């Protein structure tokens, strides 16, 4: 079980770092939205760091609530592949509207929904309480992307 957890958590960490890379690219490509994308970049890196902390706690034999386990390996791999492809596509053809739609879709992908759901979970586990405090308000990315996008003139 420990090896399975480590493998899944590594893939979840990679997913978060890939999203951070995509958002950093958007930060550089779209100056009018740079601060918005920068904030999401930092938050995705924070998610990766928190997941790394969970991995270290698991390695130290701290009991992990089942809610900590990320989605299946295939879903995480597929999301990471899609993000890598999007990074390449946006290098060739930057499109501001598509950037928001793409980010929204990724935030609604399996791995990100699991992270967001867990971050909001009302678990009584001391570990879950610590995780939620550390995560703070770094949640609801899909909703925040939609709200930001809806407030823009995209014509």
PDB file of C-alpha atoms in Angstrom:
ATOM      1  CA  UNK A   1       0.000   0.000   0.000  1.00  0.00           C
ATOM      2  CA  UNK A   2       2.883   2.374   0.810  1.00  0.00           C
ATOM      3  CA  UNK A   3       4.459   1.897  -2.649  1.00  0.00           C
ATOM      4  CA  UNK A   4       1.085   2.449  -4.318  1.00  0.00           C
ATOM      5  CA  UNK A   5       0.570   5.645  -2.328  1.00  0.00           C
ATOM      6  CA  UNK A   6       4.053   6.922  -3.240  1.00  0.00           C
ATOM      7  CA  UNK A   7       3.497   6.208  -6.917  1.00  0.00           C
ATOM      8  CA  UNK A   8       0.120   7.954  -6.933  1.00  0.00           C
ATOM      9  CA  UNK A   9       1.339  10.921  -4.927  1.00  0.00           C
ATOM     10  CA  UNK A  10       4.322  11.370  -7.285  1.00  0.00           C
ATOM     11  CA  UNK A  11       1.907  11.511 -10.211  1.00  0.00           C
ATOM     12  CA  UNK A  12      -0.342  13.961  -8.348  1.00  0.00           C
ATOM     13  CA  UNK A  13       2.695  16.152  -7.584  1.00  0.00           C
ATOM     14  CA  UNK A  14       3.670  16.088 -11.262  1.00  0.00           C
ATOM     15  CA  UNK A  15       0.133  17.093 -12.228  1.00  0.00           C
ATOM     16  CA  UNK A  16       0.286  20.117  -9.917  1.00  0.00           C
ATOM     17  CA  UNK A  17       3.727  21.130 -11.208  1.00  0.00           C
ATOM     18  CA  UNK A  18       2.565  20.748 -14.821  1.00  0.00           C
ATOM     19  CA  UNK A  19      -0.389  23.022 -14.152  1.00  0.00           C
ATOM     20  CA  UNK A  20       1.972  25.522 -12.522  1.00  0.00           C
ATOM     21  CA  UNK A  21       4.101  25.421 -15.685  1.00  0.00           C
ATOM     22  CA  UNK A  22       1.050  26.014 -17.888  1.00  0.00           C
ATOM     23  CA  UNK A  23      -0.119  28.930 -15.740  1.00  0.00           C
ATOM     24  CA  UNK A  24       3.385  30.400 -15.739  1.00  0.00           C
ATOM     25  CA  UNK A  25       3.304  30.261 -19.517  1.00  0.00           C
ATOM     26  CA  UNK A  26      -0.061  32.073 -19.500  1.00  0.00           C
ATOM     27  CA  UNK A  27       1.464  34.626 -17.104  1.00  0.00           C
ATOM     28  CA  UNK A  28       4.162  35.378 -19.685  1.00  0.00           C
ATOM     29  CA  UNK A  29       1.919  35.196 -22.775  1.00  0.00           C
ATOM     30  CA  UNK A  30      -0.948  37.370 -21.545  1.00  0.00           C
ATOM     31  CA  UNK A  31       0.370  40.476 -19.730  1.00  0.00           C
ATOM     32  CA  UNK A  32      -3.105  41.870 -19.073  1.00  0.00           C
ATOM     33  CA  UNK A  33      -3.865  38.793 -16.945  1.00  0.00           C
ATOM     34  CA  UNK A  34      -0.327  38.233 -15.609  1.00  0.00           C
ATOM     35  CA  UNK A  35      -1.109  38.725 -11.919  1.00  0.00           C
ATOM     36  CA  UNK A  36      -4.089  36.354 -12.092  1.00  0.00           C
ATOM     37  CA  UNK A  37      -2.004  33.588 -13.719  1.00  0.00           C
ATOM     38  CA  UNK A  38       0.913  34.252 -11.360  1.00  0.00           C
ATOM     39  CA  UNK A  39      -1.290  33.689  -8.312  1.00  0.00           C
ATOM     40  CA  UNK A  40      -2.538  30.375  -9.728  1.00  0.00           C
ATOM     41  CA  UNK A  41       1.048  29.364 -10.576  1.00  0.00           C
ATOM     42  CA  UNK A  42       2.109  29.906  -6.967  1.00  0.00           C
ATOM     43  CA  UNK A  43      -0.943  28.062  -5.635  1.00  0.00           C
ATOM     44  CA  UNK A  44      -0.298  25.027  -7.864  1.00  0.00           C
ATOM     45  CA  UNK A  45       3.303  24.911  -6.644  1.00  0.00           C
ATOM     46  CA  UNK A  46       1.967  25.139  -3.099  1.00  0.00           C
ATOM     47  CA  UNK A  47      -0.323  22.174  -3.804  1.00  0.00           C
ATOM     48  CA  UNK A  48       2.683  20.170  -5.033  1.00  0.00           C
ATOM     49  CA  UNK A  49       4.626  21.059  -1.868  1.00  0.00           C
ATOM     50  CA  UNK A  50       1.716  20.006   0.347  1.00  0.00           C
ATOM     51  CA  UNK A  51       1.424  16.715  -1.504  1.00  0.00           C
ATOM     52  CA  UNK A  52       5.160  16.172  -1.018  1.00  0.00           C
ATOM     53  CA  UNK A  53       4.644  16.765   2.706  1.00  0.00           C
ATOM     54  CA  UNK A  54       1.900  14.117   2.712  1.00  0.00           C
ATOM     55  CA  UNK A  55       4.269  11.728   1.005  1.00  0.00           C
ATOM     56  CA  UNK A  56       6.918  12.364   3.646  1.00  0.00           C
ATOM     57  CA  UNK A  57       4.368  11.841   6.412  1.00  0.00           C
ATOM     58  CA  UNK A  58       3.347   8.555   4.829  1.00  0.00           C
ATOM     59  CA  UNK A  59       7.017   7.546   4.642  1.00  0.00           C
ATOM     60  CA  UNK A  60       7.250   8.325   8.372  1.00  0.00           C
ATOM     61  CA  UNK A  61       4.387   5.885   9.038  1.00  0.00           C
ATOM     62  CA  UNK A  62       1.799   8.526   9.889  1.00  0.00           C
ATOM     63  CA  UNK A  63      -1.655   7.028   9.330  1.00  0.00           C
ATOM     64  CA  UNK A  64      -3.153   8.425   6.133  1.00  0.00           C
ATOM     65  CA  UNK A  65      -6.913   8.802   5.892  1.00  0.00           C
ATOM     66  CA  UNK A  66      -8.250   7.133   2.745  1.00  0.00           C
ATOM     67  CA  UNK A  67      -9.377  10.571   1.472  1.00  0.00           C
ATOM     68  CA  UNK A  68      -5.712  11.502   0.942  1.00  0.00           C
ATOM     69  CA  UNK A  69      -5.262   8.947  -1.806  1.00  0.00           C
ATOM     70  CA  UNK A  70      -5.323  10.644  -5.207  1.00  0.00           C
ATOM     71  CA  UNK A  71      -7.326   9.467  -8.187  1.00  0.00           C
ATOM     72  CA  UNK A  72      -6.099   6.501 -10.173  1.00  0.00           C
ATOM     73  CA  UNK A  73      -2.769   6.447 -11.908  1.00  0.00           C
ATOM     74  CA  UNK A  74      -4.209   6.471 -15.439  1.00  0.00           C
ATOM     75  CA  UNK A  75      -6.332   9.589 -14.839  1.00  0.00           C
ATOM     76  CA  UNK A  76      -3.344  11.457 -13.411  1.00  0.00           C
ATOM     77  CA  UNK A  77      -1.094  10.373 -16.292  1.00  0.00           C
ATOM     78  CA  UNK A  78      -3.677  11.382 -18.892  1.00  0.00           C
ATOM     79  CA  UNK A  79      -4.215  14.810 -17.320  1.00  0.00           C
ATOM     80  CA  UNK A  80      -0.462  15.420 -17.165  1.00  0.00           C
ATOM     81  CA  UNK A  81      -0.085  14.409 -20.839  1.00  0.00           C
ATOM     82  CA  UNK A  82      -2.901  16.769 -21.828  1.00  0.00           C
ATOM     83  CA  UNK A  83      -1.279  19.621 -19.899  1.00  0.00           C
ATOM     84  CA  UNK A  84       2.086  18.992 -21.593  1.00  0.00           C
ATOM     85  CA  UNK A  85       0.384  19.059 -24.990  1.00  0.00           C
ATOM     86  CA  UNK A  86      -1.409  22.296 -24.099  1.00  0.00           C
ATOM     87  CA  UNK A  87       1.895  23.897 -23.096  1.00  0.00           C
ATOM     88  CA  UNK A  88       3.340  23.047 -26.532  1.00  0.00           C
ATOM     89  CA  UNK A  89       0.193  24.172 -28.355  1.00  0.00           C
ATOM     90  CA  UNK A  90       0.096  27.541 -26.597  1.00  0.00           C
ATOM     91  CA  UNK A  91       3.766  28.168 -27.427  1.00  0.00           C
ATOM     92  CA  UNK A  92       2.837  27.888 -31.106  1.00  0.00           C
ATOM     93  CA  UNK A  93      -0.541  29.601 -30.968  1.00  0.00           C
ATOM     94  CA  UNK A  94      -1.267  31.810 -27.924  1.00  0.00           C
ATOM     95  CA  UNK A  95      -5.011  32.355 -27.556  1.00  0.00           C
ATOM     96  CA  UNK A  96      -6.287  34.233 -24.521  1.00  0.00           C
ATOM     97  CA  UNK A  97      -9.871  32.915 -24.643  1.00  0.00           C
ATOM     98  CA  UNK A  98      -8.657  29.377 -25.126  1.00  0.00           C
ATOM     99  CA  UNK A  99      -6.236  29.791 -22.194  1.00  0.00           C
ATOM    100  CA  UNK A 100      -9.133  30.414 -19.814  1.00  0.00           C
ATOM    101  CA  UNK A 101     -11.243  27.573 -21.224  1.00  0.00           C
ATOM    102  CA  UNK A 102      -8.259  25.214 -21.072  1.00  0.00           C
ATOM    103  CA  UNK A 103      -7.428  26.164 -17.480  1.00  0.00           C
ATOM    104  CA  UNK A 104     -11.081  25.739 -16.479  1.00  0.00           C
ATOM    105  CA  UNK A 105     -11.184  22.278 -18.096  1.00  0.00           C
ATOM    106  CA  UNK A 106      -7.968  21.203 -16.363  1.00  0.00           C
ATOM    107  CA  UNK A 107      -9.241  22.434 -13.001  1.00  0.00           C
ATOM    108  CA  UNK A 108     -12.258  20.188 -13.539  1.00  0.00           C
ATOM    109  CA  UNK A 109     -10.097  17.161 -14.388  1.00  0.00           C
ATOM    110  CA  UNK A 110      -9.951  14.134 -12.120  1.00  0.00           C
ATOM    111  CA  UNK A 111      -6.784  14.974 -10.178  1.00  0.00           C
ATOM    112  CA  UNK A 112      -7.634  18.605  -9.564  1.00  0.00           C
ATOM    113  CA  UNK A 113     -11.208  17.900  -8.509  1.00  0.00           C
ATOM    114  CA  UNK A 114      -9.892  15.307  -6.053  1.00  0.00           C
ATOM    115  CA  UNK A 115      -7.388  17.801  -4.608  1.00  0.00           C
ATOM    116  CA  UNK A 116     -10.027  20.514  -4.276  1.00  0.00           C
ATOM    117  CA  UNK A 117     -12.556  18.110  -2.733  1.00  0.00           C
ATOM    118  CA  UNK A 118     -10.031  16.843  -0.233  1.00  0.00           C
ATOM    119  CA  UNK A 119      -8.938  20.380   0.673  1.00  0.00           C
ATOM    120  CA  UNK A 120     -12.580  21.154   1.566  1.00  0.00           C
ATOM    121  CA  UNK A 121     -13.336  17.807   3.223  1.00  0.00           C
ATOM    122  CA  UNK A 122     -14.716  17.934   6.725  1.00  0.00           C
ATOM    123  CA  UNK A 123     -12.559  15.086   7.996  1.00  0.00           C
ATOM    124  CA  UNK A 124     -11.939  14.814  11.715  1.00  0.00           C
ATOM    125  CA  UNK A 125      -8.411  13.507  11.138  1.00  0.00           C
ATOM    126  CA  UNK A 126      -5.727  15.715  12.731  1.00  0.00           C
ATOM    127  CA  UNK A 127      -3.732  15.306   9.523  1.00  0.00           C
ATOM    128  CA  UNK A 128      -6.652  16.567   7.419  1.00  0.00           C
ATOM    129  CA  UNK A 129      -7.042  19.571   9.727  1.00  0.00           C
ATOM    130  CA  UNK A 130      -3.363  20.464   9.328  1.00  0.00           C
ATOM    131  CA  UNK A 131      -3.578  20.011   5.559  1.00  0.00           C
ATOM    132  CA  UNK A 132      -6.591  22.328   5.295  1.00  0.00           C
ATOM    133  CA  UNK A 133      -4.898  25.000   7.426  1.00  0.00           C
ATOM    134  CA  UNK A 134      -1.744  24.841   5.327  1.00  0.00           C
ATOM    135  CA  UNK A 135      -3.717  24.933   2.092  1.00  0.00           C
ATOM    136  CA  UNK A 136      -5.657  27.993   3.216  1.00  0.00           C
ATOM    137  CA  UNK A 137      -7.638  29.601   0.417  1.00  0.00           C
ATOM    138  CA  UNK A 138      -5.731  27.913  -2.428  1.00  0.00           C
ATOM    139  CA  UNK A 139      -8.886  26.186  -3.635  1.00  0.00           C
ATOM    140  CA  UNK A 140     -11.792  26.763  -5.998  1.00  0.00           C
ATOM    141  CA  UNK A 141      -9.527  27.393  -8.976  1.00  0.00           C
ATOM    142  CA  UNK A 142     -12.192  26.431 -11.546  1.00  0.00           C
ATOM    143  CA  UNK A 143     -14.702  28.812  -9.983  1.00  0.00           C
ATOM    144  CA  UNK A 144     -12.142  31.610  -9.726  1.00  0.00           C
ATOM    145  CA  UNK A 145     -11.090  31.140 -13.361  1.00  0.00           C
ATOM    146  CA  UNK A 146     -14.712  31.308 -14.506  1.00  0.00           C
ATOM    147  CA  UNK A 147     -15.430  34.398 -12.411  1.00  0.00           C
ATOM    148  CA  UNK A 148     -12.313  36.158 -13.668  1.00  0.00           C
ATOM    149  CA  UNK A 149     -13.040  35.221 -17.279  1.00  0.00           C
ATOM    150  CA  UNK A 150     -16.672  36.357 -17.011  1.00  0.00           C
ATOM    151  CA  UNK A 151     -15.496  39.769 -15.804  1.00  0.00           C
ATOM    152  CA  UNK A 152     -13.296  40.331 -18.859  1.00  0.00           C
ATOM    153  CA  UNK A 153     -13.975  41.808 -22.249  1.00  0.00           C
ATOM    154  CA  UNK A 154     -12.857  38.921 -24.440  1.00  0.00           C
ATOM    155  CA  UNK A 155     -13.932  40.397 -27.777  1.00  0.00           C
TER     156      UNK A 155
END
